[in-house]
Amino acid sequence: MYLSIVVFPLIGCIFSGLFGRILSPKGSAIISITCVFSSLCLSLLCLFEVGFSRCPTYIKLYPWIDSELFDASWGFLFDSLTSSMCVTVTLISTLVHIYSTSYMSHDPHQSRFMAYLSLFTFSMLMLITADNLLQLFFGWEAVGLCSYLLINFWFTRLSANKAAIKAMVVNRIGDFALALGIFVIYNEFKTVDYSVLFSLVPYYTTKTIYFLQFEFDLITTICVLLFVGAMGKSAQLGLHSWLPDAMEGPTPVSALIHAATMVTAGVFLIIRCSILYEHSYFALYLLTLVGSMTAFFAAITGVLQNDLKKVIAYSTCSQLGYMIFACGLSNYSVSMFHLMNHAYFKALLFLSAGSVIHALADEQDMRRMGGLAQVLPMSYIMILIGSLALMGIPFLTGFYSKDVILEVAYVNYNFSGIISYWLGLLSAGFTSFYSFRLIYLTFLGNPNGFKNAMQNAHDAPFALGLPLFILGICSLFIGFTTKDLFIGLGTPFWNNAIYTLPEHIVIIDAEFLPPFIKWLPFFVSLLSASFAFYIYSYGLTTLINFYKTTLGHDLYLFINRKWLFDKLQNELITASLLRFGYHTTYKIIDKGIIELFGPVGLSTLVKKTSKSMGGLQSGLLNHYAFVMFIGLFIFLSFITLFTLFQIYIEIHLFVLLGLTLFLFTLIDSK
């Protein structure tokens, strides 16, 4: 049963990908949906057996790599962390598959699209069910590959090509760091298996390693390398630039990537390796600061975005920051709870936005919308539910996890806790502002779109509406129904899947905060939403006048250009690498050294040398005797001099002399 959870999406991918033309797009969609839905049903059963009944399951299939001390097997670990992730991934994937049957119905390559979605789901399931780091890395890379294929699905678009390449290249930075982290783990622990590795961690807390004459703490080094890997996948500040550009793919791709699969892989890795991070205070500080800065940066950047999908994309980046700094505060269960809650309302937002875009003939600019509340009432209600859950309005799904993260940050009476709390609080305010701005410009304002698009707009059909309805129900009630199970005081659900040192458990202190502190995020969100309503209803002239000032113009450019991160990356890193690639690797190495010492250069040298040496063959015995005598004299002189002056003569000099003579000979031959 447990293996079927992973295998079923792969079966759907094989049938849709290889036999798509025989099965037709409709047949491919039916098989893909059936396979993923079967995986969902088995995941629910797994959650009951593993999570609720607290019976973790370990399956070892067969050896994968067995060399000396290195042993990596194909194995699967199903504990409470894995089972809860499986339910989230398969549920979102099933709804996205159903949604895609209608959204992509006019695309001639629908079968290929369904195959990519199923392969994406399989890769993510391989990542979360792995019992060792090497198998996790396999799923990690497969997820990256599938993201490239899905973002670049409409490969005739130049923007899609650039976005897919950017996502692949930026993620390679994180993947390289993750690979280094795995290498360090194996070098020191002699294993990549979770069970062995995590049991040995307490005995290595004081161990150090040396690199380039510098001493580093072992656990901290591993945690930092793993975190850089997570930064790439989870789009943290510095490696975030690929996430908004990934919106070039079809809307179902955006929902799947941003809700439950690719971006959550980094958070899952940190939670899985919680025992490592608990023994590194520096790594926890780093997680907290980077996560809180990411949440603030993405929230304030989303305020000025005009693309409907990019606004939601920056909200994803912001919420990932919340999850990361919750892990930095040692509240992994709260981070996991927010990850699952976020999957539901974020998938709802993306799919509802796709319904709006589909109804308006692929129009994504919010400035060309407006007045759609009466035309698209279902899409309006669903986006409203998702936005309110994202804002953390009481009694909706996002409220039960987002507010707990801020409360936990408040009771961490240290520098990182204070910084993360206030940045998280400000991020919550900006989140409410751009969420209400999205609702107002799209549904409540005056119509600004093209007349034909507005007249032909229609609400979502059944295949589009059913996933929205299910996700809407989850966004309303799933947080309330599961909060005691996942983050309740004394809950045994997580068992041994998540490890927290006793001195880092502060969630009990959060229960005794003053009511004002508990309700402060709600008041900030309400104030921001009211301010957005006032600005776009009555104060738009004031906003325009502020923009015309020097301060307003510079501030607008700074935020709209994403804090100049893209400019710095393009000019300092990308341009430098391109110049280095052209002038050094191409001109000097490829066209220079390789041409000289490569097959062409050596063959030319041999021909020239042999031709010149052939002229020395005179056939006279006295000439040969004279050459032999001169050669013997030079050889004996060399031996004598080397014996007398070997203290002063380095062998490197002879090597350099030989290379110099060789180069001169080569130049003369040309």
Coordinates of C-alpha atoms in Angstrom, one line a residue, residues 335-597:
S335 CA 6.0 25.8 10.5
M336 CA 4.7 22.5 9.2
F337 CA 1.1 23.4 10.2
H338 CA 1.4 26.7 8.3
L339 CA 2.9 24.9 5.3
M340 CA -0.2 22.7 5.1
N341 CA -2.6 25.5 5.7
H342 CA -0.8 27.7 3.2
A343 CA -1.1 25.0 0.5
Y344 CA -4.9 25.1 0.6
F345 CA -5.5 28.8 0.4
K346 CA -2.6 29.5 -1.9
A347 CA -3.8 26.8 -4.4
L348 CA -7.2 28.4 -4.1
L349 CA -5.8 31.8 -4.9
F350 CA -3.9 30.6 -7.9
L351 CA -6.7 28.5 -9.4
S352 CA -9.2 31.3 -8.8
A353 CA -6.8 33.7 -10.5
G354 CA -6.5 31.2 -13.4
S355 CA -10.3 31.2 -13.6
V356 CA -10.3 35.0 -13.9
I357 CA -7.5 35.0 -16.5
H358 CA -9.3 32.2 -18.5
A359 CA -12.5 34.2 -18.5
L360 CA -10.8 37.4 -19.7
A361 CA -9.0 35.9 -22.6
D362 CA -5.6 35.5 -20.8
E363 CA -5.5 39.0 -19.5
Q364 CA -3.3 39.2 -16.3
D365 CA -3.0 42.9 -15.7
M366 CA -5.2 44.0 -12.8
R367 CA -5.3 47.6 -14.2
R368 CA -7.3 46.2 -17.1
M369 CA -9.9 44.5 -14.9
G370 CA -12.4 45.8 -12.4
G371 CA -16.0 45.4 -11.8
L372 CA -15.9 41.5 -12.1
A373 CA -17.7 40.8 -8.9
Q374 CA -21.0 40.6 -10.7
V375 CA -19.7 38.9 -13.8
L376 CA -17.6 36.2 -12.0
P377 CA -19.3 35.8 -8.6
M378 CA -17.9 32.4 -7.9
S379 CA -14.3 33.4 -8.6
Y380 CA -14.8 36.6 -6.5
I381 CA -16.0 34.6 -3.5
M382 CA -13.1 32.1 -3.8
I383 CA -10.4 34.8 -4.1
L384 CA -12.1 36.6 -1.2
I385 CA -11.9 33.5 1.0
G386 CA -8.3 32.8 0.0
S387 CA -7.3 36.4 0.6
L388 CA -8.9 36.6 4.0
A389 CA -7.2 33.3 5.0
L390 CA -3.9 34.7 3.7
M391 CA -4.5 37.9 5.8
G392 CA -5.0 35.8 8.9
I393 CA -8.6 36.9 9.6
P394 CA -9.9 35.1 12.7
F395 CA -11.4 31.6 12.4
L396 CA -10.1 31.1 8.8
T397 CA -7.3 28.6 8.1
G398 CA -4.4 31.0 7.9
F399 CA -5.3 32.5 11.3
Y400 CA -4.5 29.4 13.3
S401 CA -0.9 29.1 12.1
K402 CA 0.2 32.6 11.0
D403 CA -0.7 34.2 14.3
V404 CA 0.9 31.4 16.3
I405 CA 4.2 32.0 14.5
L406 CA 4.1 35.7 15.5
E407 CA 3.2 34.8 19.1
V408 CA 6.1 32.4 19.3
A409 CA 8.4 35.1 17.9
Y410 CA 7.2 37.5 20.5
V411 CA 8.1 35.2 23.5
N412 CA 11.6 34.5 22.2
Y413 CA 13.3 37.2 24.2
N414 CA 16.4 37.5 22.1
F415 CA 17.6 39.7 19.2
S416 CA 16.4 37.3 16.4
G417 CA 13.0 36.8 18.1
I418 CA 12.4 40.6 18.4
I419 CA 13.5 41.3 14.8
S420 CA 11.4 38.5 13.4
Y421 CA 8.3 39.5 15.3
W422 CA 8.3 43.1 14.1
L423 CA 9.3 42.2 10.6
G424 CA 6.6 39.6 10.6
L425 CA 4.0 42.1 12.0
L426 CA 4.9 44.6 9.3
S427 CA 4.7 41.9 6.7
A428 CA 1.2 41.0 7.9
G429 CA 0.2 44.6 7.4
F430 CA 1.6 44.8 3.8
T431 CA 0.0 41.4 3.0
S432 CA -3.4 42.8 4.0
F433 CA -2.8 45.9 1.9
Y434 CA -1.9 44.1 -1.4
S435 CA -4.6 41.4 -0.8
F436 CA -7.3 44.0 -0.6
R437 CA -5.7 45.9 -3.5
L438 CA -6.0 42.8 -5.6
I439 CA -9.6 42.3 -4.6
Y440 CA -10.5 46.0 -5.3
L441 CA -8.7 46.4 -8.6
T442 CA -10.0 43.0 -10.0
F443 CA -13.5 42.9 -8.7
L444 CA -14.7 46.1 -7.0
G445 CA -13.3 49.0 -9.0
N446 CA -14.6 50.5 -12.2
P447 CA -14.3 48.3 -15.3
N448 CA -11.1 49.0 -17.2
G449 CA -10.8 46.0 -19.5
F450 CA -11.5 45.6 -23.1
K451 CA -15.2 45.6 -24.0
N452 CA -15.2 42.3 -25.8
A453 CA -13.3 40.5 -23.0
M454 CA -15.7 41.9 -20.4
Q455 CA -18.8 40.9 -22.4
N456 CA -17.6 37.4 -23.1
A457 CA -16.5 36.8 -19.5
H458 CA -18.1 33.8 -17.9
D459 CA -17.7 32.0 -14.6
A460 CA -15.9 28.8 -14.1
P461 CA -17.4 25.6 -15.5
F462 CA -17.7 22.5 -13.4
A463 CA -14.2 21.1 -13.9
L464 CA -12.8 24.5 -12.9
G465 CA -15.3 25.1 -10.1
L466 CA -15.1 21.8 -8.3
P467 CA -11.4 22.2 -7.2
L468 CA -12.2 25.8 -6.2
F469 CA -15.1 24.7 -4.0
I470 CA -13.1 22.0 -2.3
L471 CA -10.1 24.3 -1.6
G472 CA -12.5 27.0 -0.4
I473 CA -13.9 24.5 2.2
C474 CA -10.4 23.6 3.3
S475 CA -9.4 27.3 3.6
L476 CA -12.4 27.9 5.8
F477 CA -12.4 24.9 8.2
I478 CA -9.1 22.8 7.9
G479 CA -7.2 25.1 10.3
F480 CA -9.8 24.9 13.0
T481 CA -10.3 21.2 12.8
T482 CA -6.6 20.2 12.8
K483 CA -5.0 22.9 15.1
D484 CA -5.2 20.7 18.2
L485 CA -3.9 17.7 16.4
F486 CA -0.8 19.4 14.9
I487 CA 0.2 22.2 17.4
G488 CA -1.9 21.5 20.4
L489 CA -0.1 21.4 23.8
G490 CA 1.1 17.9 24.5
T491 CA -0.1 16.4 21.2
P492 CA 1.6 13.1 20.4
F493 CA 1.0 13.3 16.7
W494 CA 4.6 14.2 15.6
N495 CA 6.0 11.4 17.8
N496 CA 9.8 11.3 17.0
A497 CA 9.5 12.9 13.5
I498 CA 10.3 16.3 14.9
Y499 CA 13.0 17.0 17.5
T500 CA 13.1 20.1 19.7
L501 CA 15.4 20.7 22.7
P502 CA 13.5 21.4 25.9
E503 CA 15.0 24.8 26.4
H504 CA 13.6 25.9 22.9
I505 CA 10.0 25.0 23.7
V506 CA 8.3 28.4 24.1
I507 CA 4.9 27.7 22.7
I508 CA 3.6 27.3 26.3
D509 CA 4.7 30.9 27.0
A510 CA 2.8 32.0 24.0
E511 CA -0.5 30.8 25.5
F512 CA -0.2 33.4 28.3
L513 CA 0.4 36.5 26.2
P514 CA -1.8 39.5 26.9
P515 CA -4.9 39.7 24.7
F516 CA -3.7 42.9 23.1
I517 CA -0.5 41.2 21.8
K518 CA -2.6 38.2 20.5
W519 CA -5.0 40.5 18.6
L520 CA -2.4 43.0 17.4
P521 CA -1.7 41.2 14.0
F522 CA -5.5 41.2 13.4
F523 CA -5.7 44.9 14.1
V524 CA -2.7 45.7 11.9
S525 CA -4.2 43.6 9.1
L526 CA -7.6 45.3 9.5
L527 CA -6.0 48.8 9.5
S528 CA -4.0 48.0 6.4
A529 CA -7.0 46.7 4.5
S530 CA -9.0 49.8 5.5
F531 CA -6.2 52.0 4.4
A532 CA -6.0 50.2 1.0
F533 CA -9.8 50.6 0.6
Y534 CA -9.5 54.4 1.4
I535 CA -6.6 54.9 -0.9
Y536 CA -8.1 53.2 -4.0
S537 CA -11.6 54.5 -3.4
Y538 CA -11.1 58.2 -2.3
G539 CA -7.4 59.0 -2.0
L540 CA -6.0 58.0 -5.4
T541 CA -5.2 61.6 -6.2
T542 CA -3.1 61.9 -3.0
L543 CA -1.2 58.8 -4.0
I544 CA -0.5 60.2 -7.5
N545 CA 0.7 63.5 -6.0
F546 CA 3.0 61.6 -3.7
Y547 CA 4.4 59.6 -6.6
K548 CA 5.2 62.9 -8.4
T549 CA 7.5 63.9 -5.6
T550 CA 11.2 63.0 -5.7
L551 CA 10.9 60.8 -2.6
G552 CA 7.8 59.1 -3.9
H553 CA 9.3 58.5 -7.3
D554 CA 12.5 57.0 -5.9
L555 CA 10.7 54.9 -3.4
Y556 CA 8.4 53.6 -6.2
L557 CA 11.3 52.7 -8.4
F558 CA 13.2 51.0 -5.6
I559 CA 10.3 48.8 -4.6
N560 CA 9.0 48.1 -8.1
R561 CA 12.5 47.1 -9.2
K562 CA 12.5 44.5 -6.4
W563 CA 15.0 46.3 -4.2
L564 CA 17.5 46.2 -7.2
F565 CA 18.2 42.5 -6.5
D566 CA 17.8 41.6 -10.2
K567 CA 20.0 44.5 -11.3
L568 CA 22.7 43.5 -8.9
Q569 CA 22.5 39.9 -10.0
N570 CA 22.6 40.8 -13.7
E571 CA 25.4 43.3 -13.5
L572 CA 27.6 42.0 -10.8
I573 CA 27.3 38.2 -11.2
T574 CA 25.7 37.3 -14.5
A575 CA 27.6 39.9 -16.6
S576 CA 30.9 39.1 -14.9
L577 CA 30.5 35.4 -15.5
L578 CA 29.6 36.1 -19.2
R579 CA 32.7 38.3 -19.7
F580 CA 34.8 35.6 -18.0
G581 CA 33.2 32.9 -20.1
Y582 CA 34.0 34.8 -23.4
H583 CA 37.4 36.2 -22.7
T584 CA 38.9 33.4 -20.6
T585 CA 37.2 30.1 -21.2
Y586 CA 36.4 30.8 -24.9
K587 CA 39.2 33.0 -26.2
I588 CA 42.1 31.8 -24.0
I589 CA 41.3 28.2 -23.2
D590 CA 39.2 27.0 -26.1
K591 CA 40.7 29.0 -28.9
G592 CA 44.1 29.3 -27.3
I593 CA 45.4 26.5 -25.1
I594 CA 43.2 23.7 -26.6
E595 CA 44.1 24.8 -30.1
L596 CA 47.8 24.7 -29.3
F597 CA 47.9 21.5 -27.2

